[in-house]
Coordinates of C-alpha atoms in Angstrom, one line a residue:
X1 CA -201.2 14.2 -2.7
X2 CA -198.1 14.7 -0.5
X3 CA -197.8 18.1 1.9
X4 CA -195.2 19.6 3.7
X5 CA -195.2 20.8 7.4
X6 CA -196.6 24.1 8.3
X7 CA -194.1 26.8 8.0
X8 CA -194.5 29.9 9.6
X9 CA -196.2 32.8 7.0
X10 CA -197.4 36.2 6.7
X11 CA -199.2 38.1 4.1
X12 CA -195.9 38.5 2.3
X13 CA -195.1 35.2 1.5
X14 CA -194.2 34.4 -2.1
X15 CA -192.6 31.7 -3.9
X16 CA -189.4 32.4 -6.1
X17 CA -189.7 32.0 -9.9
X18 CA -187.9 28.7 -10.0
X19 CA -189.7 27.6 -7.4
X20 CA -186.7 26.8 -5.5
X21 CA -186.7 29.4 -2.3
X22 CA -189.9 31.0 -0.5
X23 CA -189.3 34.4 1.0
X24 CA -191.8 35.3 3.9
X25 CA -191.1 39.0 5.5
X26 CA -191.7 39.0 9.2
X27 CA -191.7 42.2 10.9
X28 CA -188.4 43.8 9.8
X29 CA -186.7 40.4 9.2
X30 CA -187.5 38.9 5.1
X31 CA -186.7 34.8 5.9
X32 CA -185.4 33.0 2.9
X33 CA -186.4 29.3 2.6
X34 CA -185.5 26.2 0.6
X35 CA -187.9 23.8 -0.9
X36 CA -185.7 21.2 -0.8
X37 CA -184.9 21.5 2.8
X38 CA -187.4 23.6 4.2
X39 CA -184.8 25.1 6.2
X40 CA -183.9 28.8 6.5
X41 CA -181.2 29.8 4.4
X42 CA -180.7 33.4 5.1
X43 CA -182.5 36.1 7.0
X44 CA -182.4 39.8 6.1
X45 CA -182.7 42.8 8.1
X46 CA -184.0 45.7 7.3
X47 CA -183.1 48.9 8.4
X48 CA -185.2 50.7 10.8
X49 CA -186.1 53.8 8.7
X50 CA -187.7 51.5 6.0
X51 CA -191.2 52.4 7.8
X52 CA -195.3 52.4 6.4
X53 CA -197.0 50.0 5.3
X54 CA -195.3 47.2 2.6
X55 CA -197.0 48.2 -0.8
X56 CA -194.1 45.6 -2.3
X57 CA -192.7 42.3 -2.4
X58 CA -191.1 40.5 -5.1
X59 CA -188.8 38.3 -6.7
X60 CA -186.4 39.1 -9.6
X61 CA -187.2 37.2 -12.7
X62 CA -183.9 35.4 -12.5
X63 CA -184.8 34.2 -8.5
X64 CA -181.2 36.3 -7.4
X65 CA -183.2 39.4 -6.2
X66 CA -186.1 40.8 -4.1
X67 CA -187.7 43.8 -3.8
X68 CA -189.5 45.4 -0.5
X69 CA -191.1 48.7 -1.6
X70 CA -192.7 51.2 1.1
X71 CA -194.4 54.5 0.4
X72 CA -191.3 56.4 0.1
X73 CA -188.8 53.6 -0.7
X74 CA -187.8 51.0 -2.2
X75 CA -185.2 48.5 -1.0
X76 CA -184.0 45.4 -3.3
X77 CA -181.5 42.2 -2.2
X78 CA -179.9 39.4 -3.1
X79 CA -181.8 36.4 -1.5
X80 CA -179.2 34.4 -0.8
X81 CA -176.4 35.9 0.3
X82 CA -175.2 39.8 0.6
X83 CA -173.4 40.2 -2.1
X84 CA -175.9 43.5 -3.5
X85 CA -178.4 45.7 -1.9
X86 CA -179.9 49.1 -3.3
X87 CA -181.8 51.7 -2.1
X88 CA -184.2 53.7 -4.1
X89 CA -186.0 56.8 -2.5
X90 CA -189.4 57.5 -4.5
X91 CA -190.8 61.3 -5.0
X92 CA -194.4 61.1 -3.6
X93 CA -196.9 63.4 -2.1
X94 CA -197.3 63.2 1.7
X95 CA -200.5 60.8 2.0
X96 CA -200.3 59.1 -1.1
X97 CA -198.6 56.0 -2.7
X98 CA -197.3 54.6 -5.9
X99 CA -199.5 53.0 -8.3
X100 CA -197.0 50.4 -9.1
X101 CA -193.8 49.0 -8.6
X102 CA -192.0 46.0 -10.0
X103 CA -189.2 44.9 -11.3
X104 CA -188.6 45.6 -15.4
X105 CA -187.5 43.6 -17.8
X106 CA -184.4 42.8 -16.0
X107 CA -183.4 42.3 -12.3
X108 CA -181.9 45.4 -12.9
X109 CA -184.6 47.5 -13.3
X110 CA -187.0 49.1 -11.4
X111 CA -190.2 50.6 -12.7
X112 CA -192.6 53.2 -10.5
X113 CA -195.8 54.5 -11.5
X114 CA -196.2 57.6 -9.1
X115 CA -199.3 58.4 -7.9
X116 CA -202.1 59.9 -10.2
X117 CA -200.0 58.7 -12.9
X118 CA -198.5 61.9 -13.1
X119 CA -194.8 59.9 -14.1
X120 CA -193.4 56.5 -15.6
X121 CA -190.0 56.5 -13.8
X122 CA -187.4 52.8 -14.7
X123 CA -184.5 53.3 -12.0
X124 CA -181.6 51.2 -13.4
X125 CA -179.2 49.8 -10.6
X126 CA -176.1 49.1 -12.8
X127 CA -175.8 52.6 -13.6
X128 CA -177.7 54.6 -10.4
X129 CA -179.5 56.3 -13.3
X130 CA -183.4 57.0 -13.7
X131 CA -185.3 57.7 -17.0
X132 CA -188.7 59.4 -16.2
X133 CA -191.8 59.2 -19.0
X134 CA -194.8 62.1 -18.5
X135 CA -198.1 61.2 -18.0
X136 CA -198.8 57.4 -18.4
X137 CA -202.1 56.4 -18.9
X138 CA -203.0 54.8 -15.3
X139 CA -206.5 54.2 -14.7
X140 CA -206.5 52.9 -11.1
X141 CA -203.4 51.0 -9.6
X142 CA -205.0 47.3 -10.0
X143 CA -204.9 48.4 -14.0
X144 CA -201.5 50.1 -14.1
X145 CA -199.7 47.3 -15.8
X146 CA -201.8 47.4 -18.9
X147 CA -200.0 51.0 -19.6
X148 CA -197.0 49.0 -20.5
X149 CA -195.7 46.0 -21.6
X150 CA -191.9 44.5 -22.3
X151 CA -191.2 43.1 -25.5
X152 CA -189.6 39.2 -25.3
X153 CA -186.1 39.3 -25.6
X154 CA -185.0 42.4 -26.5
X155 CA -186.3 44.0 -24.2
X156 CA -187.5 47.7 -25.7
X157 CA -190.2 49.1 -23.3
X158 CA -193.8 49.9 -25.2
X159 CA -195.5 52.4 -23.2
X160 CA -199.2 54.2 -23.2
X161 CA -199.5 57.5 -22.3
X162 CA -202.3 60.5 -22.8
X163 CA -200.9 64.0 -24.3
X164 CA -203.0 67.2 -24.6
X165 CA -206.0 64.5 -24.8
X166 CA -204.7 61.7 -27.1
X167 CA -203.4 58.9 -26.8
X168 CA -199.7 58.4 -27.1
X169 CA -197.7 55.1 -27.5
X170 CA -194.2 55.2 -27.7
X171 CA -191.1 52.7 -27.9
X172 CA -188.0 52.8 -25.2
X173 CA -185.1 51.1 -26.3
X174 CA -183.0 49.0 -23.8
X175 CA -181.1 49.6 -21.1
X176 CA -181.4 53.4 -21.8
X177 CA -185.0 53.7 -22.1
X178 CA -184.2 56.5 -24.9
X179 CA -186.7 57.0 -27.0
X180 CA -186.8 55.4 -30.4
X181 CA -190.3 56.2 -31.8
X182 CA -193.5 57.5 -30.8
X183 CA -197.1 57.9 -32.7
X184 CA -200.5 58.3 -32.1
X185 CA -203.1 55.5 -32.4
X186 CA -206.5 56.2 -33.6
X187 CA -208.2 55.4 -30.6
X188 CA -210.5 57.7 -28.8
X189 CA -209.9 56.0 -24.9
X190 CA -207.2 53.2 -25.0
X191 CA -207.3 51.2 -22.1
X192 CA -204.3 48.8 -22.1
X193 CA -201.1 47.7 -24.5
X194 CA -199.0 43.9 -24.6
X195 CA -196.5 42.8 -27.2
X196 CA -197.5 39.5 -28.5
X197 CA -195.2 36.6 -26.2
X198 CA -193.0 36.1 -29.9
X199 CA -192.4 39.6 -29.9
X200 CA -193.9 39.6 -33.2
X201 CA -196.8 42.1 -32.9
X202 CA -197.8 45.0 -30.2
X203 CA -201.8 44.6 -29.3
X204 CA -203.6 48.0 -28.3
X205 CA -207.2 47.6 -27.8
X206 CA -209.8 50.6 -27.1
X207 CA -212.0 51.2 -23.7
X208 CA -215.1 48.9 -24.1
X209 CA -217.3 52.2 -23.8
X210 CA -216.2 52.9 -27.2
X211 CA -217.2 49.7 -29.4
X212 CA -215.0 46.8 -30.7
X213 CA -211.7 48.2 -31.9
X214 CA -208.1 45.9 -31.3
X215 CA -205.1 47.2 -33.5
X216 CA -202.6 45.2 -34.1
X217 CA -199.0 46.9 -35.2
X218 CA -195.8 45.4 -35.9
X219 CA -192.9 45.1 -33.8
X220 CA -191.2 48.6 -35.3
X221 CA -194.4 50.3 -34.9
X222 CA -196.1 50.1 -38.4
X223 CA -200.1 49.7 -38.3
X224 CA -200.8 45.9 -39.9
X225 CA -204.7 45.3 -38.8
X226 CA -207.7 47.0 -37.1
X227 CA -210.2 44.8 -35.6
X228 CA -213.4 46.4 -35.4
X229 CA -215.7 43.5 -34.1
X230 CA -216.8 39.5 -35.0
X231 CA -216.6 38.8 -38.7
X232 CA -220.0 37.2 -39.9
X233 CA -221.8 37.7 -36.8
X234 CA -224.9 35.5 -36.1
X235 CA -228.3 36.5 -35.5
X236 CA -227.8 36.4 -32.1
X237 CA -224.8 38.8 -32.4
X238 CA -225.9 41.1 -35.2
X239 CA -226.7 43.5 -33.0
X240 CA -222.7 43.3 -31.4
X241 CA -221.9 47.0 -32.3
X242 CA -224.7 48.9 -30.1
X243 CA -222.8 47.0 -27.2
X244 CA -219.6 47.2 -25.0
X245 CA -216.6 46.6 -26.9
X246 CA -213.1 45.2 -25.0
X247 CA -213.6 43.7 -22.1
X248 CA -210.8 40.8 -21.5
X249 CA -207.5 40.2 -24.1
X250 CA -205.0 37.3 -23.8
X251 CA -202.6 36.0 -25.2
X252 CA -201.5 32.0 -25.7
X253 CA -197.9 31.5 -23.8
X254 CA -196.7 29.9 -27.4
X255 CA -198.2 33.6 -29.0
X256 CA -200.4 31.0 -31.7
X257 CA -203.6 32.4 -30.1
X258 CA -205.2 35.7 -29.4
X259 CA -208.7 35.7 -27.4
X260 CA -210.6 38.6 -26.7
X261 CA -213.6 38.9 -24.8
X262 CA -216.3 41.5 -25.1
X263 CA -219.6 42.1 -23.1
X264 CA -221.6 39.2 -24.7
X265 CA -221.4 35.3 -24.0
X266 CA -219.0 34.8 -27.0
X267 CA -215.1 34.8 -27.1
X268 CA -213.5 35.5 -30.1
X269 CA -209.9 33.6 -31.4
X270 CA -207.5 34.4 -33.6
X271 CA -204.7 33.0 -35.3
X272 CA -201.2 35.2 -34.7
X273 CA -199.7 33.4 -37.6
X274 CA -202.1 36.2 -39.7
X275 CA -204.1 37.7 -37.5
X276 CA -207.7 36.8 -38.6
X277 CA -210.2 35.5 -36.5
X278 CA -210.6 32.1 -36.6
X279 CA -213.3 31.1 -34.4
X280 CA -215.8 32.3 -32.2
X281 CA -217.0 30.6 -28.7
X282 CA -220.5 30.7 -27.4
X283 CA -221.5 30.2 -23.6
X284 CA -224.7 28.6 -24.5
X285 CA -227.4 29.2 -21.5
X286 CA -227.5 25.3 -20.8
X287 CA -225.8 22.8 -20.9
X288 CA -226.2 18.8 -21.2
X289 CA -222.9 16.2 -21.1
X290 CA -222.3 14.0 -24.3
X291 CA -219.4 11.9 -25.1
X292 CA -217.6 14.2 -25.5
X293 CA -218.8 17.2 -23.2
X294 CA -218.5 16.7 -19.7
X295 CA -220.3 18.1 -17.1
X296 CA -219.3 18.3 -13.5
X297 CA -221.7 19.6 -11.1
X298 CA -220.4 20.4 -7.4
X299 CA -221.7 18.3 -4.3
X300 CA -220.7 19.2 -0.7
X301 CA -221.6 17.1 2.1
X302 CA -221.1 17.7 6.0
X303 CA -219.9 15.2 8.3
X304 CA -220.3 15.4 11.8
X305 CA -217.0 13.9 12.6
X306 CA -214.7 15.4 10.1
X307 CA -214.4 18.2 7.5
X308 CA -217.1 19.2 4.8
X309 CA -216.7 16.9 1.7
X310 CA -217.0 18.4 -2.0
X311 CA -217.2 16.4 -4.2
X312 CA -218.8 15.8 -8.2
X313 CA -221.4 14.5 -10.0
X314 CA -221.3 14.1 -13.5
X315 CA -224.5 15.4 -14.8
X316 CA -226.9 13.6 -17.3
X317 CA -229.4 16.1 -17.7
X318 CA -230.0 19.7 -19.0
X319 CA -228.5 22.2 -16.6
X320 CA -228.2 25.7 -16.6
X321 CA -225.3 27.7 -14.4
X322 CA -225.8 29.4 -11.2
X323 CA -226.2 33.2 -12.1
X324 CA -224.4 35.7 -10.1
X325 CA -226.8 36.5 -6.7
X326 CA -228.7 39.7 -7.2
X327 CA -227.4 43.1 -4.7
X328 CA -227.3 46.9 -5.0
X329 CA -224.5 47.2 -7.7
X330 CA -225.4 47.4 -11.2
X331 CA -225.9 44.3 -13.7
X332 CA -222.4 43.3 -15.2
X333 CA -222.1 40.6 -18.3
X334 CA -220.0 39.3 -20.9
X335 CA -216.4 37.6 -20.6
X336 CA -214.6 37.7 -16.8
X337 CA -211.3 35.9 -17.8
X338 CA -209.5 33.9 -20.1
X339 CA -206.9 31.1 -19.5
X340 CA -204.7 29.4 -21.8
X341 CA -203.0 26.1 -20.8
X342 CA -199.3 26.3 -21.9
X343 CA -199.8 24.1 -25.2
X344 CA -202.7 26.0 -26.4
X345 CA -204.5 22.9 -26.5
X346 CA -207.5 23.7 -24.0
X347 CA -208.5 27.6 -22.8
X348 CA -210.8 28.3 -19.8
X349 CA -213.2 31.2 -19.5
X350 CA -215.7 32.2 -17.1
X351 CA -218.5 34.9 -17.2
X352 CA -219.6 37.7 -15.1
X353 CA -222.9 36.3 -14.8
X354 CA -222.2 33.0 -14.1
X355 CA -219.0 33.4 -11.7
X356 CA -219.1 29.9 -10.6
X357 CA -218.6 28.2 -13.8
X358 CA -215.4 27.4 -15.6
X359 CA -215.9 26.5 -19.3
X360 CA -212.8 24.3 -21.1
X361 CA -212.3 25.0 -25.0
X362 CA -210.7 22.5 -27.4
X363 CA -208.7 24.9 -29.7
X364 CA -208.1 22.4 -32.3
X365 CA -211.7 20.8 -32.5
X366 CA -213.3 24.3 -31.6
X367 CA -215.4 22.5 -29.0
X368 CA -216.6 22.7 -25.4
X369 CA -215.3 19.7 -23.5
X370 CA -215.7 20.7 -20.0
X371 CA -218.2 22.6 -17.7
X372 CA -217.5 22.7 -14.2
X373 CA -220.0 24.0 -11.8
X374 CA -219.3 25.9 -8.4
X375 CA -221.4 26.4 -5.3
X376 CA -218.7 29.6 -4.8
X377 CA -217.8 32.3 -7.2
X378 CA -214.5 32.0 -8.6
X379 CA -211.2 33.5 -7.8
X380 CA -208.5 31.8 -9.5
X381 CA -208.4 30.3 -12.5
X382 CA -204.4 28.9 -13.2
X383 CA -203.0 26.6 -15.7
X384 CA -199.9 24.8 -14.6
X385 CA -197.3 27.0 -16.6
X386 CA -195.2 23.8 -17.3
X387 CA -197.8 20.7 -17.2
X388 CA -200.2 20.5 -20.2
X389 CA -203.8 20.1 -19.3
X390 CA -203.7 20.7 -15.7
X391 CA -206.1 23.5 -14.1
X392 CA -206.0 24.7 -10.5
X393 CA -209.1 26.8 -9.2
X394 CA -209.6 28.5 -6.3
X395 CA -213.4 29.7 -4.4
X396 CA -214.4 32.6 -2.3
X397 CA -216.2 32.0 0.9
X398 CA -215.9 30.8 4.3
X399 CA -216.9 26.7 3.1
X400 CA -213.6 27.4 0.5
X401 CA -211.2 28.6 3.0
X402 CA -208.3 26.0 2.2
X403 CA -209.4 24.5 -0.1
X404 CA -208.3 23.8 -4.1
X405 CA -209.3 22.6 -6.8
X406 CA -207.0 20.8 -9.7
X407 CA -208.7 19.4 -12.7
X408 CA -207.3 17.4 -15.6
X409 CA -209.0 15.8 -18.4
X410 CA -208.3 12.2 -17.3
X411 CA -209.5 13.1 -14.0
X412 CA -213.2 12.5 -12.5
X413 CA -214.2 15.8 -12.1
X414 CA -212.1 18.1 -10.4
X415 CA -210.3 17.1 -7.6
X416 CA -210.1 19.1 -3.8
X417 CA -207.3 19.1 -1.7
X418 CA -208.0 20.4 1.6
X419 CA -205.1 22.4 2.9
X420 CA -206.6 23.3 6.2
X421 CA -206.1 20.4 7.1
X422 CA -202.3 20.6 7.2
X423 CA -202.2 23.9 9.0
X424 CA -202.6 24.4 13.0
X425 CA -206.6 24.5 14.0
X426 CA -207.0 22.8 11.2
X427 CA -208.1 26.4 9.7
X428 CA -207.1 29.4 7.7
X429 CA -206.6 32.8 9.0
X430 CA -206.8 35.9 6.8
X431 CA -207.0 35.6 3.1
X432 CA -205.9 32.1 1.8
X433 CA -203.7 32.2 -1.8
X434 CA -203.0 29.7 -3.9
X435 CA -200.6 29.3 -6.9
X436 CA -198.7 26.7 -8.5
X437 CA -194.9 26.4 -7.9
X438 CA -192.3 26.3 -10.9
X439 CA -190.6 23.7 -10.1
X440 CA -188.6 21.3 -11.6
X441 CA -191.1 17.6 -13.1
X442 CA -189.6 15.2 -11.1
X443 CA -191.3 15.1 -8.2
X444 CA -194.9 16.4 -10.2
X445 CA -196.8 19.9 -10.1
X446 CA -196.3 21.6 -6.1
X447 CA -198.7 24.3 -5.2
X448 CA -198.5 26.7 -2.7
X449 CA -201.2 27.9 -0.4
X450 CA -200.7 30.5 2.5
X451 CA -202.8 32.6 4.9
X452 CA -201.6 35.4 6.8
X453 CA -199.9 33.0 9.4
X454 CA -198.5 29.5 7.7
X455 CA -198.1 28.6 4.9
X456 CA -197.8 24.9 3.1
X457 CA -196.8 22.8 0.4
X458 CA -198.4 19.9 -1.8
X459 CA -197.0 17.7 -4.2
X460 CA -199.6 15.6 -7.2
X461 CA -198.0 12.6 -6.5
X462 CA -199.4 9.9 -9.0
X463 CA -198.2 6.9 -6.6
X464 CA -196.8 6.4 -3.1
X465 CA -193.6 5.5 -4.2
X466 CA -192.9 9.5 -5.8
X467 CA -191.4 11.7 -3.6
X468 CA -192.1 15.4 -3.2
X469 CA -189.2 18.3 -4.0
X470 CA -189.1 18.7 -0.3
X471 CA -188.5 14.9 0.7
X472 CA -186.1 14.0 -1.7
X473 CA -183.4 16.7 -1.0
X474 CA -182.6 16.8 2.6
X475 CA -179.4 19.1 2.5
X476 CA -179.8 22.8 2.3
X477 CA -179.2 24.2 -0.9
X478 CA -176.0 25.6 -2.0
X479 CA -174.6 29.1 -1.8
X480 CA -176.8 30.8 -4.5
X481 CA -173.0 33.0 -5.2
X482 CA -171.5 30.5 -6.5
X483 CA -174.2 29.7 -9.1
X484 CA -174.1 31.4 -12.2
X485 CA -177.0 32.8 -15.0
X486 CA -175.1 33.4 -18.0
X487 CA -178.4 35.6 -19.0
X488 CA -178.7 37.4 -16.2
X489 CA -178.2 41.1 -17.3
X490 CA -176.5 42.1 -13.9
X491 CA -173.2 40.4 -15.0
X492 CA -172.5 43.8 -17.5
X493 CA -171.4 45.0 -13.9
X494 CA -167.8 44.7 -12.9
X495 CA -168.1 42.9 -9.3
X496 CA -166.8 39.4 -7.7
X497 CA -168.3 35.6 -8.3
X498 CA -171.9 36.0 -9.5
X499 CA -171.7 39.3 -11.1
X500 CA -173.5 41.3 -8.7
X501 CA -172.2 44.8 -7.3
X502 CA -170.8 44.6 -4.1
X503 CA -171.9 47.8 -1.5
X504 CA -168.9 50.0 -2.0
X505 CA -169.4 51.1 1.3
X506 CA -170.6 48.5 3.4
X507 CA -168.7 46.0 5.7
X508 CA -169.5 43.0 6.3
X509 CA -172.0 42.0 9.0
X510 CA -170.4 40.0 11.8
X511 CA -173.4 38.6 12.7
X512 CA -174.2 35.2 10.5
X513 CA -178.1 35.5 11.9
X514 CA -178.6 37.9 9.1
X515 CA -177.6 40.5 6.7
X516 CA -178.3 44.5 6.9
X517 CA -179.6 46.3 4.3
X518 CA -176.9 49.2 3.6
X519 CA -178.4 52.8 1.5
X520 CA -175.7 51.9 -1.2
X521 CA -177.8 53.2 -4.0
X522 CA -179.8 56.7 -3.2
X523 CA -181.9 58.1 -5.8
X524 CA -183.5 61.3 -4.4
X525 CA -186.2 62.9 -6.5

């Protein structure tokens, strides 16, 4: 394992989509580094009536843009140079906030979910137009993006709403957002919506206080399947109707698999080729390692000279998982989350009862192969989106603040990397994250960890002899203007070099420390 220096962080600090740049907003100044380098590339300025609290921050999906959104605003840049910058005013009662904003389906939308859910608005840049949708259905605003979903490359915008007491979905062509079809499905409380990741099929599944119900429509909107629980349930499940329905849905990155987790200890699969349930996995209550189950069982040791060790022990005998320590709220059970690894070969789940255990699913023998027990309840659960097979995981609690955890089936047990020890005190500060990086194979997986002051980075190295992304390129990167994304949907607008609208009323900035954000593009509400 191969790290990088300390860089300096806040709690808006967020790798690019490529993995090439890290943006980090300071104050009022958003500093744009590259991996390769680690030097600054470009520092951007906001302007001094972009006020409140940052509820925002966020890369395009093509790596050109970012996004800063504030209560009443929202501001969005090129990264690299200041060749576009918009302004977008959002209509909000004093005191609140939005629910959500993002980028769309493209870097050149923008999609706000006022607050209450009283409005779906998707502000398009090109054209300084907005379309505006009644009524989405928004729970809270940590469930607000399962009231929509983009379908893969095309693009059309599936939306859940709730009309006069039913639930609505309807269809939004692209870039227009015009309406193409709308029905209503026969749920009584939906509680979220995804198009399959081929486009293929658009999921809807019902609120797990009203039983087992997933329907499954096709891509123009025609009903195909309801799902209305486990085929041949066991004796232990017979009695799966009297319980909570939905709980978790996901989908495999190569849209083969569908799993969907309820309120018992069983996950159910099934094939998207035909939609039918094809398997069924059971959390058993205890567990024991065979050839070809392993069991990994957490050890932490304290040193009185250095930092605390975990490491872990292959078990040989019967266990059973830590259950979830007993407090004032009520009981919770069944499925917590689901993971695919991007080949669909291995899924990892983890339960509310036992949030310190991450069980690994072979899809192709139907098997558990791996158990991996925690001291600390779990926070992340990642697979590499690019390396087969590779699993990062991430603890709460003070004994966990920088550290992660990657696992691998080749590997003895999962390993820990300590990233406090990279960082100044040789502590964390605030609330650590962790996430892998997307970058390019030849240097192997990066992650990225940051706190609320520095961040750093850390290369799998295999041998002493590879050389991180940040070692082997010395020189800054180029001028991101004169690379071009023959995809990127920006380039329908007439403009110079990269196909990004200039400000047609901004002058250049004399001073090369930074670029000013310019109110170019105005949408008052």
């Amino acid at each position: 394992m191969k790290f990088s220096r300390s860089l300096k962080s806040s709690s808006h600090s967020v790798p690019s989509p490529d993995g090439k740049h890290v943006a980090t907003l300071l104050s009022s100044l958003v500093h744009i580094r590259a991996v390769r380098s680690l030097e600054v590339v470009n520092v951007i300025k906001l302007p001094q009536d972009f006020a409140g609290p940052i509820l925002g921050f966020q890369w395009s999906p093509s790596s050109r843009l970012l996004l800063i959104a504030g209560p009443e605003q929202v501001r969005v840049v090129s990264a690299l140079d200041s060749s576009f910058h918009a302004a977008v005013r959002t209509a909000s009662v004093p005191g609140t906030k939005p629910a959500h904003v993002g980028f769309g389906a493209s870097d050149a939308e923008i999609c706000v979910i006022s607050s209450y859910g009283l409005k779906f608005s998707v502000f398009d840049l090109t054209s300084s137009r907005a379309a505006e949708i009644n009524t989405p259905k928004v729970f809270s605003p940590s469930s607000a993006c399962r009231c929509f979903s983009f379908r893969p490359q095309t693009r059309h915008l599936a939306l859940l709403s709730r009309v006069a007491g039913k639930d609505l979905i309807s269809i939004h062509s692209f870039p227009t957002r015009e309406l193409q079809r709308s029905w209503a499905p026969d749920t009584i409380d939906a509680q979220g919506i995804t198009w399959s990741p081929d486009g293929r099929w658009l999921v809807v599944w019902e609120s797990a206080a009203q039983g087992h119900k997933v329907i499954f429509y096709t891509s123009d909107g025609h009903l195909f399947k309801t799902w209305s629980g486990p085929a041949n349930p066991s004796l232990e499940d017979r009695d799966y109707a009297l319980g909570a329905g939905v709980k978790v849905l996901q989908s495999s990155a190569d849209a083969r698999f569908l799993a969907v987790g309820d309120c018992s200890r069983s996950v159910c699969i099934f094939s998207m080729a035909s939609v039918t349930e094809t398997m069924r996995l059971r959390h058993a209550k205890s567990v024991v390692s065979t050839e070809t189950l392993q069991v990994w069982q957490e050890q932490i040791g304290v040193s009185q000279t250095g930092p605390i060790m975990h490491t872990f022990l292959r078990t040989t005998q019967v266990i059973s998982p830590a259950p979830r320590l007993q407090d004032n709220s009520e009981p919770v059970s069944g499925c917590a989350a689901i993971s695919f690894d991007p080949s669909s070969a291995l899924v990892a789940t983890r339960l509310e009862d036992s949030p310190g255990t991450v069980w690994i699913w072979d899809l192709e023998a139907a098997e558990l192969r791996a158990v991996l027990l925690f001291h600390g309840n779990i926070s992340v659960l990642s697979w590499h989106p690019h390396v087969a097979e590779t699993l990062l995981i991430r603890c709460e609690g003070e004994q966990y603040n920088g550290l992660v955890f990657v696992w691998d089936p080749l590997s003895e047990g999962p390993r820990s990397v300590d990233f406090a020890q990279h960082l100044p005190g040789l502590k964390t500060s605030g609330k650590p994250r962790a996430s892998w990086m997307r970058y390019d194979l030849e240097s192997g997986p990066s992650i990225f960890f940051s706190d609320a002051q520095h961040y750093v980075l850390g290369c799998l190295t295999e041998s002493d002899e590879e050389t991180p992304p940040w070692a082997s390129h010395q020189s800054p990167e180029p001028s991101f203007a004169a690379e071009t994304r023959e995809e990127s949907p920006l380039e329908l607008v007439p403009a110079e070099e990269n196909g990004l609208d200039r400000a047609r009323t901004a002058e250049d900035d004399d001073d090369d420390d930074y670029s000013e954000l310019e109110d170019t593009f105005v949408h008052k509400r």
